[in-house]
Tab-separated table of C-alpha atoms (C1' of nucleotides) in Angstrom:
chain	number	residue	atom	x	y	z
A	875	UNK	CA	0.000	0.000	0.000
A	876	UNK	CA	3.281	2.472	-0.433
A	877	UNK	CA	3.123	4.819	-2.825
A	878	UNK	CA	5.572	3.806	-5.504
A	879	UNK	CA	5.396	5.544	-8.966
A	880	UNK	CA	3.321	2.407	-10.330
A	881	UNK	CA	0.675	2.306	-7.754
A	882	UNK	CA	-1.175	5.232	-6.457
A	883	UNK	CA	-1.988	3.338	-2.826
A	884	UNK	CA	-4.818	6.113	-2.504
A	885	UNK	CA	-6.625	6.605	-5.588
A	886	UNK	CA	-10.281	5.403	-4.518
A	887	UNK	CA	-10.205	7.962	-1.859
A	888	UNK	CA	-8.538	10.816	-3.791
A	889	UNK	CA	-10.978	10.779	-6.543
A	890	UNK	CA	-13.809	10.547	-4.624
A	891	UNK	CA	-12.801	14.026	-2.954
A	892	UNK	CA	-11.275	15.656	-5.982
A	893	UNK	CA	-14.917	14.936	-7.556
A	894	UNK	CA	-16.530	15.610	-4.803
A	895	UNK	CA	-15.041	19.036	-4.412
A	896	UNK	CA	-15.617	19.581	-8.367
A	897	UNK	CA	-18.998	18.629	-8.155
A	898	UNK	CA	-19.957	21.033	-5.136
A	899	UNK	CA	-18.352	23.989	-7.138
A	900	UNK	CA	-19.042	23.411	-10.663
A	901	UNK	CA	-21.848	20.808	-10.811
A	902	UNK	CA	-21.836	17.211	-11.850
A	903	UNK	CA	-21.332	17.817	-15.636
A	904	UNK	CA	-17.990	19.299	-14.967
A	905	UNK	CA	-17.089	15.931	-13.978
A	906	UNK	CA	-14.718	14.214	-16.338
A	907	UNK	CA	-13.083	10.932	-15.429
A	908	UNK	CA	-10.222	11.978	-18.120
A	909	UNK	CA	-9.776	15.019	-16.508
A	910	UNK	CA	-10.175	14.128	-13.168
A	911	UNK	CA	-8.039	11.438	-13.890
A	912	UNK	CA	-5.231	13.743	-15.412
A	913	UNK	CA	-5.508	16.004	-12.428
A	914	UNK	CA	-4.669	13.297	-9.357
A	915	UNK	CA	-1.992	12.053	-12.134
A	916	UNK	CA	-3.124	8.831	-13.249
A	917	UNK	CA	-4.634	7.228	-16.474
A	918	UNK	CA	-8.064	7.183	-16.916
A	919	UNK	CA	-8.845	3.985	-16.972
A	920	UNK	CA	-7.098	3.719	-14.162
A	921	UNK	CA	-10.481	5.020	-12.586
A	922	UNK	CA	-12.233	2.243	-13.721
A	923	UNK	CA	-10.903	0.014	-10.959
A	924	UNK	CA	-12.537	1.706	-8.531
A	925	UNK	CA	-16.116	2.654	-10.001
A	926	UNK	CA	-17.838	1.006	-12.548
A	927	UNK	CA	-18.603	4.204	-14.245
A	928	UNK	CA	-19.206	7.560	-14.640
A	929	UNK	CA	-22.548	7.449	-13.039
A	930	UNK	CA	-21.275	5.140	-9.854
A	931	UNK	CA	-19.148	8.257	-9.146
A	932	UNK	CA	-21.486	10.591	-9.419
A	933	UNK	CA	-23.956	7.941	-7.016
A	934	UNK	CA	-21.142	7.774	-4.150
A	935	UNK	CA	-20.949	12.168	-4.271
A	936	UNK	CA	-25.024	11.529	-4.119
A	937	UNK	CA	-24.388	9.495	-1.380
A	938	UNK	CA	-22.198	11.375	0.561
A	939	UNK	CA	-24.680	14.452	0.214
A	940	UNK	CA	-27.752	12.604	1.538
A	941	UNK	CA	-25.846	11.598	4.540
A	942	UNK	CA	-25.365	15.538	5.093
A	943	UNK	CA	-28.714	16.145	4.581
A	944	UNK	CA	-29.508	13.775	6.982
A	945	UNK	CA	-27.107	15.081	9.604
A	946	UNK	CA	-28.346	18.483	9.509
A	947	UNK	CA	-31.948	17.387	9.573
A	948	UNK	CA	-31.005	14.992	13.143
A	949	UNK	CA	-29.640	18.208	14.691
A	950	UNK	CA	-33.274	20.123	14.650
A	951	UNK	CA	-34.743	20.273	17.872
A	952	UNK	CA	-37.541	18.108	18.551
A	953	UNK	CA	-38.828	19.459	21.484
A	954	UNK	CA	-41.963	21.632	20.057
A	955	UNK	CA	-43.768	19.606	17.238
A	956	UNK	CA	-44.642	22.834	15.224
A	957	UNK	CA	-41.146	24.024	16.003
A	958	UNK	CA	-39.758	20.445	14.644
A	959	UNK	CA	-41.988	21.134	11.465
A	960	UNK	CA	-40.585	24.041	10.837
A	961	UNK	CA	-37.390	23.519	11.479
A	962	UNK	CA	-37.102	20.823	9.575
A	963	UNK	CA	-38.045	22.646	6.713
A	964	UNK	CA	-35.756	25.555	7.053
A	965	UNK	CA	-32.394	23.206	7.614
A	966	UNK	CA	-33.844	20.980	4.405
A	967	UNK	CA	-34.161	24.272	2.549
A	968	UNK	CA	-30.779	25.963	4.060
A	969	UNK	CA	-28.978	22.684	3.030
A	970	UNK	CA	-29.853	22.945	-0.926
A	971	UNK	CA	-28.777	26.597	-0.584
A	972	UNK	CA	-25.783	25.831	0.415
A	973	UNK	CA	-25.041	22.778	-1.576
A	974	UNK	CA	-26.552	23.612	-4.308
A	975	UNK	CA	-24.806	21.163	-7.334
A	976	UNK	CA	-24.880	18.484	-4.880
A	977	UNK	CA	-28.525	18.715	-4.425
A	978	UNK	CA	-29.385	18.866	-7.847
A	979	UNK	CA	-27.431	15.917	-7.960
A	980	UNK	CA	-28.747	14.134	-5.350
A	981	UNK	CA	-32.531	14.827	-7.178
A	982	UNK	CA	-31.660	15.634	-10.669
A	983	UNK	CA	-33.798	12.885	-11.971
A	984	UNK	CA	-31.884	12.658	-15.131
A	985	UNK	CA	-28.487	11.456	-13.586
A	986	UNK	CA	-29.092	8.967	-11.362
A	987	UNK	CA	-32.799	7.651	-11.368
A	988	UNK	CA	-33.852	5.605	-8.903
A	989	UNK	CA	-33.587	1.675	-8.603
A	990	UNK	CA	-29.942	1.632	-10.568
A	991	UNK	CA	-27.921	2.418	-7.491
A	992	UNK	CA	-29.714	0.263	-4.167
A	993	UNK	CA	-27.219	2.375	-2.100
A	994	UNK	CA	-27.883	5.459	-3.352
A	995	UNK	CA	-32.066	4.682	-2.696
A	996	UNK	CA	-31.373	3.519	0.513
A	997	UNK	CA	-29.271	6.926	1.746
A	998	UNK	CA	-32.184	9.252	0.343
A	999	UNK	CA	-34.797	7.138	1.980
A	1000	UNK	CA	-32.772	7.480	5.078
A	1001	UNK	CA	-32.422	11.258	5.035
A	1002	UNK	CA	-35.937	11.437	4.027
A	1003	UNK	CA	-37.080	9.260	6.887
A	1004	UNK	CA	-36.142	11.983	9.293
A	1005	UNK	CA	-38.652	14.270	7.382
A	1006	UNK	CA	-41.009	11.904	8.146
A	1007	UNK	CA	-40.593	11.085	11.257
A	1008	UNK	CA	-41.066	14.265	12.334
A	1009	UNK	CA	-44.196	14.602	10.884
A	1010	UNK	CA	-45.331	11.617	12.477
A	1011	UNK	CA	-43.970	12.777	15.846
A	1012	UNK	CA	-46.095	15.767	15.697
A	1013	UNK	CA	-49.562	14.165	14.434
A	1014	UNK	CA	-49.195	11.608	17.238
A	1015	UNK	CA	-48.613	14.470	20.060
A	1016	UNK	CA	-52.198	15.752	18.554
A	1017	UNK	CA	-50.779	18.802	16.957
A	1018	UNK	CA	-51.942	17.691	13.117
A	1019	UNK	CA	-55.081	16.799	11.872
A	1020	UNK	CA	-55.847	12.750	12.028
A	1021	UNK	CA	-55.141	12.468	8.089
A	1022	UNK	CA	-52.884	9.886	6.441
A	1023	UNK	CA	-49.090	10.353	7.061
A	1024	UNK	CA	-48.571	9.747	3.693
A	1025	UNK	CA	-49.929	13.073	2.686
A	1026	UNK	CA	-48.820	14.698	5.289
A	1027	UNK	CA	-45.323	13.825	4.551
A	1028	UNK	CA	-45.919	14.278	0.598
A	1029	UNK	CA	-46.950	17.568	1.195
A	1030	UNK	CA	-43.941	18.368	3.181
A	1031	UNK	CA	-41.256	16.901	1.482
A	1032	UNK	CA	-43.000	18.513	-1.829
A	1033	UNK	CA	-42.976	21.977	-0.317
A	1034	UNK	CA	-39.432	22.302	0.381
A	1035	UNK	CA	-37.832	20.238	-2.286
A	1036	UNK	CA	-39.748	22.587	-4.689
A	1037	UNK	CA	-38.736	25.659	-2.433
A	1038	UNK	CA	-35.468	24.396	-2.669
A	1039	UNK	CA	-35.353	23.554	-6.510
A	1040	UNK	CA	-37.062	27.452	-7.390
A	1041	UNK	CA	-34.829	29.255	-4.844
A	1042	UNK	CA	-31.299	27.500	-6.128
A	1043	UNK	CA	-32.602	27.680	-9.648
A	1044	UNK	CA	-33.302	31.481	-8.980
A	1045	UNK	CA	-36.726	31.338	-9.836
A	1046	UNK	CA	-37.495	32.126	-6.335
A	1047	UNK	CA	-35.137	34.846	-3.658
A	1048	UNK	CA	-33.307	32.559	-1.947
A	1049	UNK	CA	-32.935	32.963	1.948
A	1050	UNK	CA	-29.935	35.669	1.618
A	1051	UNK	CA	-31.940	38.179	0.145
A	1052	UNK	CA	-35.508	37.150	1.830
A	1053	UNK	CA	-34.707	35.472	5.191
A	1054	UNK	CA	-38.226	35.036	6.117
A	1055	UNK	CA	-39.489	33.307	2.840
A	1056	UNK	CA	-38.811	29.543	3.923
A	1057	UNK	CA	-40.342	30.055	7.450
A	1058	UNK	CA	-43.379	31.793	5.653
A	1059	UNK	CA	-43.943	29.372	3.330
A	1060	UNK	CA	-43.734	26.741	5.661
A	1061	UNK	CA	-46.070	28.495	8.475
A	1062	UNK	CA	-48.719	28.561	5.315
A	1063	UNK	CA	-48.711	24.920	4.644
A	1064	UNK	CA	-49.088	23.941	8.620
A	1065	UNK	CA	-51.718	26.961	9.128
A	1066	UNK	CA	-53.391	27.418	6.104
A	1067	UNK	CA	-54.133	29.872	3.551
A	1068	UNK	CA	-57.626	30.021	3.367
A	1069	UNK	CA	-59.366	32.870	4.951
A	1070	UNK	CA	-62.193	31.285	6.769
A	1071	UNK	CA	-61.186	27.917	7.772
A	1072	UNK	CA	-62.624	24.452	8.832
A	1073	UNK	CA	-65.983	24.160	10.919
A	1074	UNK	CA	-68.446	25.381	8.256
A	1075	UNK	CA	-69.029	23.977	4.263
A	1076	UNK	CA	-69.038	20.045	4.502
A	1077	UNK	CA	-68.871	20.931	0.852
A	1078	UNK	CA	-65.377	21.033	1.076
A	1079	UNK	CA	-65.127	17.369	2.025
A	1080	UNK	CA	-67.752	15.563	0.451
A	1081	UNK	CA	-65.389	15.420	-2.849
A	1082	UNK	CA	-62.087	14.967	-1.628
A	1083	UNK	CA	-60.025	11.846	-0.696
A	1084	UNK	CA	-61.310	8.356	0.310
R	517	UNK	CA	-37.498	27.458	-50.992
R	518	UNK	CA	-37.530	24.494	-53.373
R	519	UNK	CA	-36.529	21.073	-51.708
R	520	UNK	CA	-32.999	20.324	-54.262
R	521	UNK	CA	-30.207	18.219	-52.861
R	522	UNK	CA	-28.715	20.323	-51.584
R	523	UNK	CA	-30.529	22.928	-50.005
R	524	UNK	CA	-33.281	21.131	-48.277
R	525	UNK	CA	-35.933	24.226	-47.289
R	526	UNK	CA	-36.865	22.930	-44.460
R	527	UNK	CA	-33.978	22.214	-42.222
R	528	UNK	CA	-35.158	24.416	-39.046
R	529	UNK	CA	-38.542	23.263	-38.772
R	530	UNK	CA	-38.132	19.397	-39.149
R	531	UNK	CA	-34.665	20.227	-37.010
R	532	UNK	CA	-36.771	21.633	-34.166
R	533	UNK	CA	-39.744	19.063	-34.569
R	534	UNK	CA	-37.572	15.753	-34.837
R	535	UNK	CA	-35.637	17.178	-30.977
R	536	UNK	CA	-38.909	17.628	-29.397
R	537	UNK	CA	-40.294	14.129	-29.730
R	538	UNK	CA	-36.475	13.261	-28.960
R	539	UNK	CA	-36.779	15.177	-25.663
R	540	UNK	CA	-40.298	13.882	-24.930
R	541	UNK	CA	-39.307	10.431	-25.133
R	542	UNK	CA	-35.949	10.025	-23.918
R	543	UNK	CA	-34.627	13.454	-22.587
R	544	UNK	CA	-32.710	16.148	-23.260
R	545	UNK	CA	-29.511	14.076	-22.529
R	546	UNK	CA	-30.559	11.707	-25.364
R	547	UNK	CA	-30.235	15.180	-27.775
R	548	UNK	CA	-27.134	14.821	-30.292
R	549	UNK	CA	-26.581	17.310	-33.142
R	550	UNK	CA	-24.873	14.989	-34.771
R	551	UNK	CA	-27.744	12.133	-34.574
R	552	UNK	CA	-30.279	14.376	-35.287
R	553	UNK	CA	-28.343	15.355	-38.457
R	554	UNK	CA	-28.120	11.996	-39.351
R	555	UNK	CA	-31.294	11.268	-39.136
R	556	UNK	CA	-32.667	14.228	-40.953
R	557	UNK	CA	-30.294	13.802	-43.994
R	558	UNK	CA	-28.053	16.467	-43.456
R	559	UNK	CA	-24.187	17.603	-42.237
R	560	UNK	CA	-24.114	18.234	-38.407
R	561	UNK	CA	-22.833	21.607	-39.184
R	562	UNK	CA	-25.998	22.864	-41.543
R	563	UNK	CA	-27.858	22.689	-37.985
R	564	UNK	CA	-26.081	25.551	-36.765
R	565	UNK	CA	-27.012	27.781	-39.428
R	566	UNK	CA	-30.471	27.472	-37.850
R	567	UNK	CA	-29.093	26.872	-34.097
R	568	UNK	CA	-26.485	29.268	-32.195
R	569	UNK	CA	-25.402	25.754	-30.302
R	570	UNK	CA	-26.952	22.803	-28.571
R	571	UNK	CA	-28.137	24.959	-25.570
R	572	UNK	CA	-29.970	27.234	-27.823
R	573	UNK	CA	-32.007	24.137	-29.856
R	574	UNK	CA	-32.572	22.966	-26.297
R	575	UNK	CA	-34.148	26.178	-25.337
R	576	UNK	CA	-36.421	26.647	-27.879
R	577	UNK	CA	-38.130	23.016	-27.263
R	578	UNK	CA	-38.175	24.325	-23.594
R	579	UNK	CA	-39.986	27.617	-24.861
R	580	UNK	CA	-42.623	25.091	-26.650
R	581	UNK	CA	-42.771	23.634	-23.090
R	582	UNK	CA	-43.685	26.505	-21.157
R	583	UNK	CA	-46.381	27.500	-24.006
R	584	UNK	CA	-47.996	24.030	-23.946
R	585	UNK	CA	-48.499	24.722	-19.724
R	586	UNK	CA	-49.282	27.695	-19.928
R	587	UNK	CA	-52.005	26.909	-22.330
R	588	UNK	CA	-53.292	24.193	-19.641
R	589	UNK	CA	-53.123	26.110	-17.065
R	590	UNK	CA	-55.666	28.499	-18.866
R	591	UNK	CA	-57.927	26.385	-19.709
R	592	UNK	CA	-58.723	26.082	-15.941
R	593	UNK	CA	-62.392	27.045	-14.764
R	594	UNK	CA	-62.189	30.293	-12.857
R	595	UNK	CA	-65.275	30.535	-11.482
R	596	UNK	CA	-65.015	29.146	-7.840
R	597	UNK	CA	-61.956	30.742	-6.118
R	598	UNK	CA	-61.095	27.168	-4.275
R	599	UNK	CA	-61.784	25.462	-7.637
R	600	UNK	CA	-59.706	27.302	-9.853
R	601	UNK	CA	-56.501	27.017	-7.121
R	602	UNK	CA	-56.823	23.120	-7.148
R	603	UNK	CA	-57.764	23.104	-10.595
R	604	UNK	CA	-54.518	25.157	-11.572
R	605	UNK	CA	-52.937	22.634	-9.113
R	606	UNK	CA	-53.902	19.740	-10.519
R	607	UNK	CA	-53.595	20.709	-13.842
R	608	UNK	CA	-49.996	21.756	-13.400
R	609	UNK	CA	-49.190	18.307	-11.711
R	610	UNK	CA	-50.663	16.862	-14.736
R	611	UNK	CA	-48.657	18.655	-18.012
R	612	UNK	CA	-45.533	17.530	-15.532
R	613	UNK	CA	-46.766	13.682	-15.609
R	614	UNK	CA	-47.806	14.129	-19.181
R	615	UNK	CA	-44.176	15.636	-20.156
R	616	UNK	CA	-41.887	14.895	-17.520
R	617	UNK	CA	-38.806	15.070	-20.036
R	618	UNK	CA	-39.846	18.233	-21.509
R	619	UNK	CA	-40.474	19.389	-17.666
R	620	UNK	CA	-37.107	18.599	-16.306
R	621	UNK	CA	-35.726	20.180	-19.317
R	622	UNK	CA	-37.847	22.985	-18.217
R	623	UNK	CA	-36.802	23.222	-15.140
R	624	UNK	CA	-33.606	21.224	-15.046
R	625	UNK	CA	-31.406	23.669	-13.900
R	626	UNK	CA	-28.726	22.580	-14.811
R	627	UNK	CA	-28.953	23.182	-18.550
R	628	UNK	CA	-30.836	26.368	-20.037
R	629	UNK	CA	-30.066	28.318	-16.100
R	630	UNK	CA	-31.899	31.503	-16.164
R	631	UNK	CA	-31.034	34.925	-17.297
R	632	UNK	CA	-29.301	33.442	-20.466
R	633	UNK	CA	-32.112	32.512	-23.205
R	634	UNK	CA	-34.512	35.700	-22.757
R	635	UNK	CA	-36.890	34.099	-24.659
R	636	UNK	CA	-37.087	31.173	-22.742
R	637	UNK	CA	-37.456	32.979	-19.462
R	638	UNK	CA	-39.831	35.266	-20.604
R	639	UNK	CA	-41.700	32.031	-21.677
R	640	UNK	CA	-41.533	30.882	-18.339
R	641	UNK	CA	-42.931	34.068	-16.991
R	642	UNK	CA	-45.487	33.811	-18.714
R	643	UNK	CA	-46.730	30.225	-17.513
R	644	UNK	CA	-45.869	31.369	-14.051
R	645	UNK	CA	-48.397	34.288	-14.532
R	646	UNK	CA	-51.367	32.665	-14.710
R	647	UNK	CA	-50.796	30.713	-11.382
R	648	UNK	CA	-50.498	34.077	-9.640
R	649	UNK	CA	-53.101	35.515	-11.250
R	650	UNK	CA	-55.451	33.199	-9.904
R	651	UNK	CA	-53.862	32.901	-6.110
R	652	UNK	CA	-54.952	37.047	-6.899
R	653	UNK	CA	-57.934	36.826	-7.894
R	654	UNK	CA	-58.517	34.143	-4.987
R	655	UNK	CA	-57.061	37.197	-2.612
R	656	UNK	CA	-59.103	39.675	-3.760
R	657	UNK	CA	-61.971	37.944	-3.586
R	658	UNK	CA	-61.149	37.665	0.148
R	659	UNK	CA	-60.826	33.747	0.128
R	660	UNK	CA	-57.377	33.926	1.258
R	661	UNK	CA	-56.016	35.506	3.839
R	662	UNK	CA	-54.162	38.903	3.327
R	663	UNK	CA	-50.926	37.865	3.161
R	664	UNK	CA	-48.360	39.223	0.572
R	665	UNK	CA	-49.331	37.736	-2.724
R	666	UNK	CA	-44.990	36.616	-3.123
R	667	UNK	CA	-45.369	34.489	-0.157
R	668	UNK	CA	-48.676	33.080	-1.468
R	669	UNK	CA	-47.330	32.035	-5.139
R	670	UNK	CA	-44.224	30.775	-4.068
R	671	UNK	CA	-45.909	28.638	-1.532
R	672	UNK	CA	-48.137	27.502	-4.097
R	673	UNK	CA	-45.546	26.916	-7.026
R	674	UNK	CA	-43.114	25.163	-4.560
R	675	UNK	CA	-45.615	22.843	-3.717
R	676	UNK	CA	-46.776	22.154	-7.339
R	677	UNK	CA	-43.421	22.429	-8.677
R	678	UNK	CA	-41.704	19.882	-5.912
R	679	UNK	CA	-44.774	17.447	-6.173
R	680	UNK	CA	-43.981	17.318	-9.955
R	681	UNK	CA	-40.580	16.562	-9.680
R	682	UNK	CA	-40.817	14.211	-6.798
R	683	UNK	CA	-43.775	12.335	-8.780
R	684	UNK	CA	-42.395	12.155	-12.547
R	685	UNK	CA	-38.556	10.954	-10.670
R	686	UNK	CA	-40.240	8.475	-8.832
R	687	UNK	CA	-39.852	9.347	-5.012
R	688	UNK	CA	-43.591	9.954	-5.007
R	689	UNK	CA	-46.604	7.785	-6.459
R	690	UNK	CA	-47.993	9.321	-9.243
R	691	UNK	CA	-51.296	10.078	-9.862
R	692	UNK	CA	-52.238	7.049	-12.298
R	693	UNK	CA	-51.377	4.988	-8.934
R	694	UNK	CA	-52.481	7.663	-6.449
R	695	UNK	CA	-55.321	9.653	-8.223
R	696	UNK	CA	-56.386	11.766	-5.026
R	697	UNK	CA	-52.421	12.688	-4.051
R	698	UNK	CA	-52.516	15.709	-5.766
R	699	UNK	CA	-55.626	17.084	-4.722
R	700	UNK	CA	-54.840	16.098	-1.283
R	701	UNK	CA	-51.806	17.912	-1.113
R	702	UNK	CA	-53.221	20.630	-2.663
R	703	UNK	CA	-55.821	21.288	-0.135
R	704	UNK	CA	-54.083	20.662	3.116
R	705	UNK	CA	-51.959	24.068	1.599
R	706	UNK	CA	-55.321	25.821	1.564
R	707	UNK	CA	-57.026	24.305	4.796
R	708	UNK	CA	-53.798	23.984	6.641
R	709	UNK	CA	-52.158	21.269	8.452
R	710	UNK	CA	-52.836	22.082	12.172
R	711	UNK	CA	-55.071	20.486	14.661
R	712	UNK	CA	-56.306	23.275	16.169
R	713	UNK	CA	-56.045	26.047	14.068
R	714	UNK	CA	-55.759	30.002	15.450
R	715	UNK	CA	-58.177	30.733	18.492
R	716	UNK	CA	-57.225	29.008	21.355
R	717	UNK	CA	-53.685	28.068	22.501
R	718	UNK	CA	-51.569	31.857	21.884
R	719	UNK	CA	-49.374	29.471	23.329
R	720	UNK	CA	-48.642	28.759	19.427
R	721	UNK	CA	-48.675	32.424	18.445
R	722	UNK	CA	-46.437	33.867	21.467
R	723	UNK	CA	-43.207	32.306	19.608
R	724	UNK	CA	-43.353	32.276	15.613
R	725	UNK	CA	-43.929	34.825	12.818
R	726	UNK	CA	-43.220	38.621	13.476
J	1405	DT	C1'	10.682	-17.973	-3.428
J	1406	DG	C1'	7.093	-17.916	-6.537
J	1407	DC	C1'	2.653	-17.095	-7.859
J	1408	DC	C1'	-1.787	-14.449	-7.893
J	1409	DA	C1'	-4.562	-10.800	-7.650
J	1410	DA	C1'	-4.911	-5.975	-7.328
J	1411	DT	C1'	-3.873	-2.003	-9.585
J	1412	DG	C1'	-1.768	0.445	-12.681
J	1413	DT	C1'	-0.362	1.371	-18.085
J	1414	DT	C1'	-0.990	2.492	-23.375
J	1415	DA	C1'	-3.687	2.062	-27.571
J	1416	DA	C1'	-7.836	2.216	-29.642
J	1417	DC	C1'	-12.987	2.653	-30.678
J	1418	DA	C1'	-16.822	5.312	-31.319
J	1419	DC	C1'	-18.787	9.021	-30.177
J	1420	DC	C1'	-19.488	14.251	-29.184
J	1421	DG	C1'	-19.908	19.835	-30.058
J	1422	DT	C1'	-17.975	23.151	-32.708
J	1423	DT	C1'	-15.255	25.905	-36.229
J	1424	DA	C1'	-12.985	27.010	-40.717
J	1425	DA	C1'	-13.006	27.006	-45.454
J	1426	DC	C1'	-15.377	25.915	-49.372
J	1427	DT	C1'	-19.659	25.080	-52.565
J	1428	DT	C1'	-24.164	25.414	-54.218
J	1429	DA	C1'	-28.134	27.746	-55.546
J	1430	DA	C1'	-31.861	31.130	-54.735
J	1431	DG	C1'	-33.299	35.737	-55.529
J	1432	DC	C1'	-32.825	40.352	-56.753
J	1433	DA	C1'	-30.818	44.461	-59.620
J	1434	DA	C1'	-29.184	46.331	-63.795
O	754	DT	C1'	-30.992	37.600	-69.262
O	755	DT	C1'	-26.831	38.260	-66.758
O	756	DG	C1'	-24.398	38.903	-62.746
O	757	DC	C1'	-23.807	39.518	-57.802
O	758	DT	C1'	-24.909	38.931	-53.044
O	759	DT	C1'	-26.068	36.004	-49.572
O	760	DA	C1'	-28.496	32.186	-47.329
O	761	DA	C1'	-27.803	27.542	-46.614
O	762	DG	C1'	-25.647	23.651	-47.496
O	763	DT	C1'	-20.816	20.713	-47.768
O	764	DT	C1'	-16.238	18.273	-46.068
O	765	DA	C1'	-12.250	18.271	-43.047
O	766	DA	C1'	-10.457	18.915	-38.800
O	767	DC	C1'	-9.640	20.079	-33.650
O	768	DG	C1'	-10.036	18.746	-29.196
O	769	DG	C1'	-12.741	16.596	-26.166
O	770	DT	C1'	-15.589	12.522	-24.022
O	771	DG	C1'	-16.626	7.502	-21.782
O	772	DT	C1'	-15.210	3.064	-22.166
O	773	DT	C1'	-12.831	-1.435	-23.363
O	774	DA	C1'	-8.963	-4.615	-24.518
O	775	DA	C1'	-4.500	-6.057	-23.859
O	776	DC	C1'	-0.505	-5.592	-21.364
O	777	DA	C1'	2.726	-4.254	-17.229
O	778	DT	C1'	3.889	-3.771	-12.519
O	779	DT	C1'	3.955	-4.856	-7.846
O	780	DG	C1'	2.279	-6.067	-2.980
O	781	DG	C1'	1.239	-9.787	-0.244
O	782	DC	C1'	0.462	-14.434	0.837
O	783	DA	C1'	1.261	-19.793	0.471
DNA sequence: TGCCAATGTTAACACCGTTAACTTAAGCAA
DNA sequence: TTGCTTAAGTTAACGGTGTTAACATTGGCA
């Protein structure tokens, strides 16, 4: 494992955080395993003993960022279930501002669909399991409505993985230039928008879900 | 404008119209000037008398995008304020599910970022529009409460916008398999998630929003 | 000590987007 | 009708890509 001229003795490791590094500044197409490979000094193909491809790469930087995500979503505090909510939200949101490439990564859709890399699934279900866990924390502590965690959640994790998406994508101000936007948004989903709420109009309910 | 050998008269059109079933049924990815010469009959290098570069074919397919939704999104019924949010919901959800290439190349990102292709984000604009027009109208016509209109539409697109992308890449079910989802999510935004909404308990109110 | 497996190498294949330099022909002016 | 300008094609070439095959080196274990 010495580092003669022939063998690197530390390639696996060194391109994973040259690509890694690439990836967070300039976004997974900047990745090239030629030129990767020709920075860390080594052949490309080289590369190929270590991931299968291109795309196995790009599924261990994925990897790596959904265990981030999921480490700054552990660290909210759980103490007040509305608190929770929304802190959940704003440290899901604050992470894809901050890692921007990586997130798109992570849910670009195009790169990297799901059911290619199990590993890959497995670390976004975990990260997203913290999402709903919380959710389920709070409905069983009384303070959501009895409806199906499934929506609950869907309606969560859709919320701030589009806020995310529009804000980094600069359709939306992102949280530099309008602080309060994530918590706003987020207050709206768990209070409501409309004016006159619940109680009256059975109307409302006689057409929606089973 | 005759169709010899050699000039062929109708390069741009049948250029344009052969990439967007491309993009519809495999992605943008899948897009190759060269293949798409090929399979036209012509040099790869004619296209770019019609084309600045790839990006700029791309974003004209992308322009068609935004018109097509846009186009859906008006054809929503207005009438009842609740009806025509969840309708513009739904029907938003929908032209992503129908389209999901053509939305991802949309909205990708990654390729065709804003402020480059005026066009293109005036196109968007323009599809964006008519969802806040109607959380306005909804506003004015006092069934929502008077918040600023921002916070309302970009609630409202992030949760469309992140419910398409998290249905059409898979994370979600879509609505062939879950045919209420949509709607669901859609009106827990308006009705609001909490238990126990305003009223009682200013032990809720004493902490959040200024 | 000798072999094997891991981990490198170079050469090559088949692509890609894009540009330069050249050619054809369409259309308009004298 | 002739001639010129210009739009719209052509081939050749540059530099890049992911990936594979065949070969070389070397660390570590029997």
């Amino acid at each position: 494992m010495a580092r003669t001229a022939y063998h690197h003795g530390d390639l696996q490791q060194q391109a994973h955080q040259q690509a890694l590094s690439i990836v967070r500044e300039h976004g997974d197409s900047a990745i090239s395993l030629r030129a990767l490979a020709k920075q860390i000094g080594v052949s490309a193909p080289a590369l190929y003993r270590h991931f299968a491809d291109r795309e196995s790469l790009l599924a261990e930087l994925a990897i790596k960022g959904f265990e981030w995500l999921r480490e700054r979503l552990l660290q909210v505090d759980q103490n007040d279930p509305r608190q929770a909510l929304i802190g959940i939200g704003l440290a899901y949101v604050a992470f894809a501002q901050d890692e921007p490439n990586l997130y798109r990564l992570m849910f670009g859709g195009r790169v990297l669909p799901l059911g290619v890399h199990p590993r890959l699934d497995s670390a976004g279900k975990s990260a997203f399991q913290v999402l709903e866990d919380t959710v389920a924390r709070a409905r069983d502590r009384g303070f959501l409505k009895p409806m199906p965690l499934s929506l609950m959640t869907a309606t969560a994790w859709s919320l701030v993985h589009g806020l995310s998406l529009l804000t980094i994508d600069g359709h939306l101000p992102a949280t530099e230039s309008e602080p309060h936007l994530a918590a706003g948004v987020t207050s709206l989903l768990l209070d409501g928008a409309v004016a006159f709420p619940t109680r009256r109009t059975t109307s409302q309910n006689n057409e929606d879900t089973a």
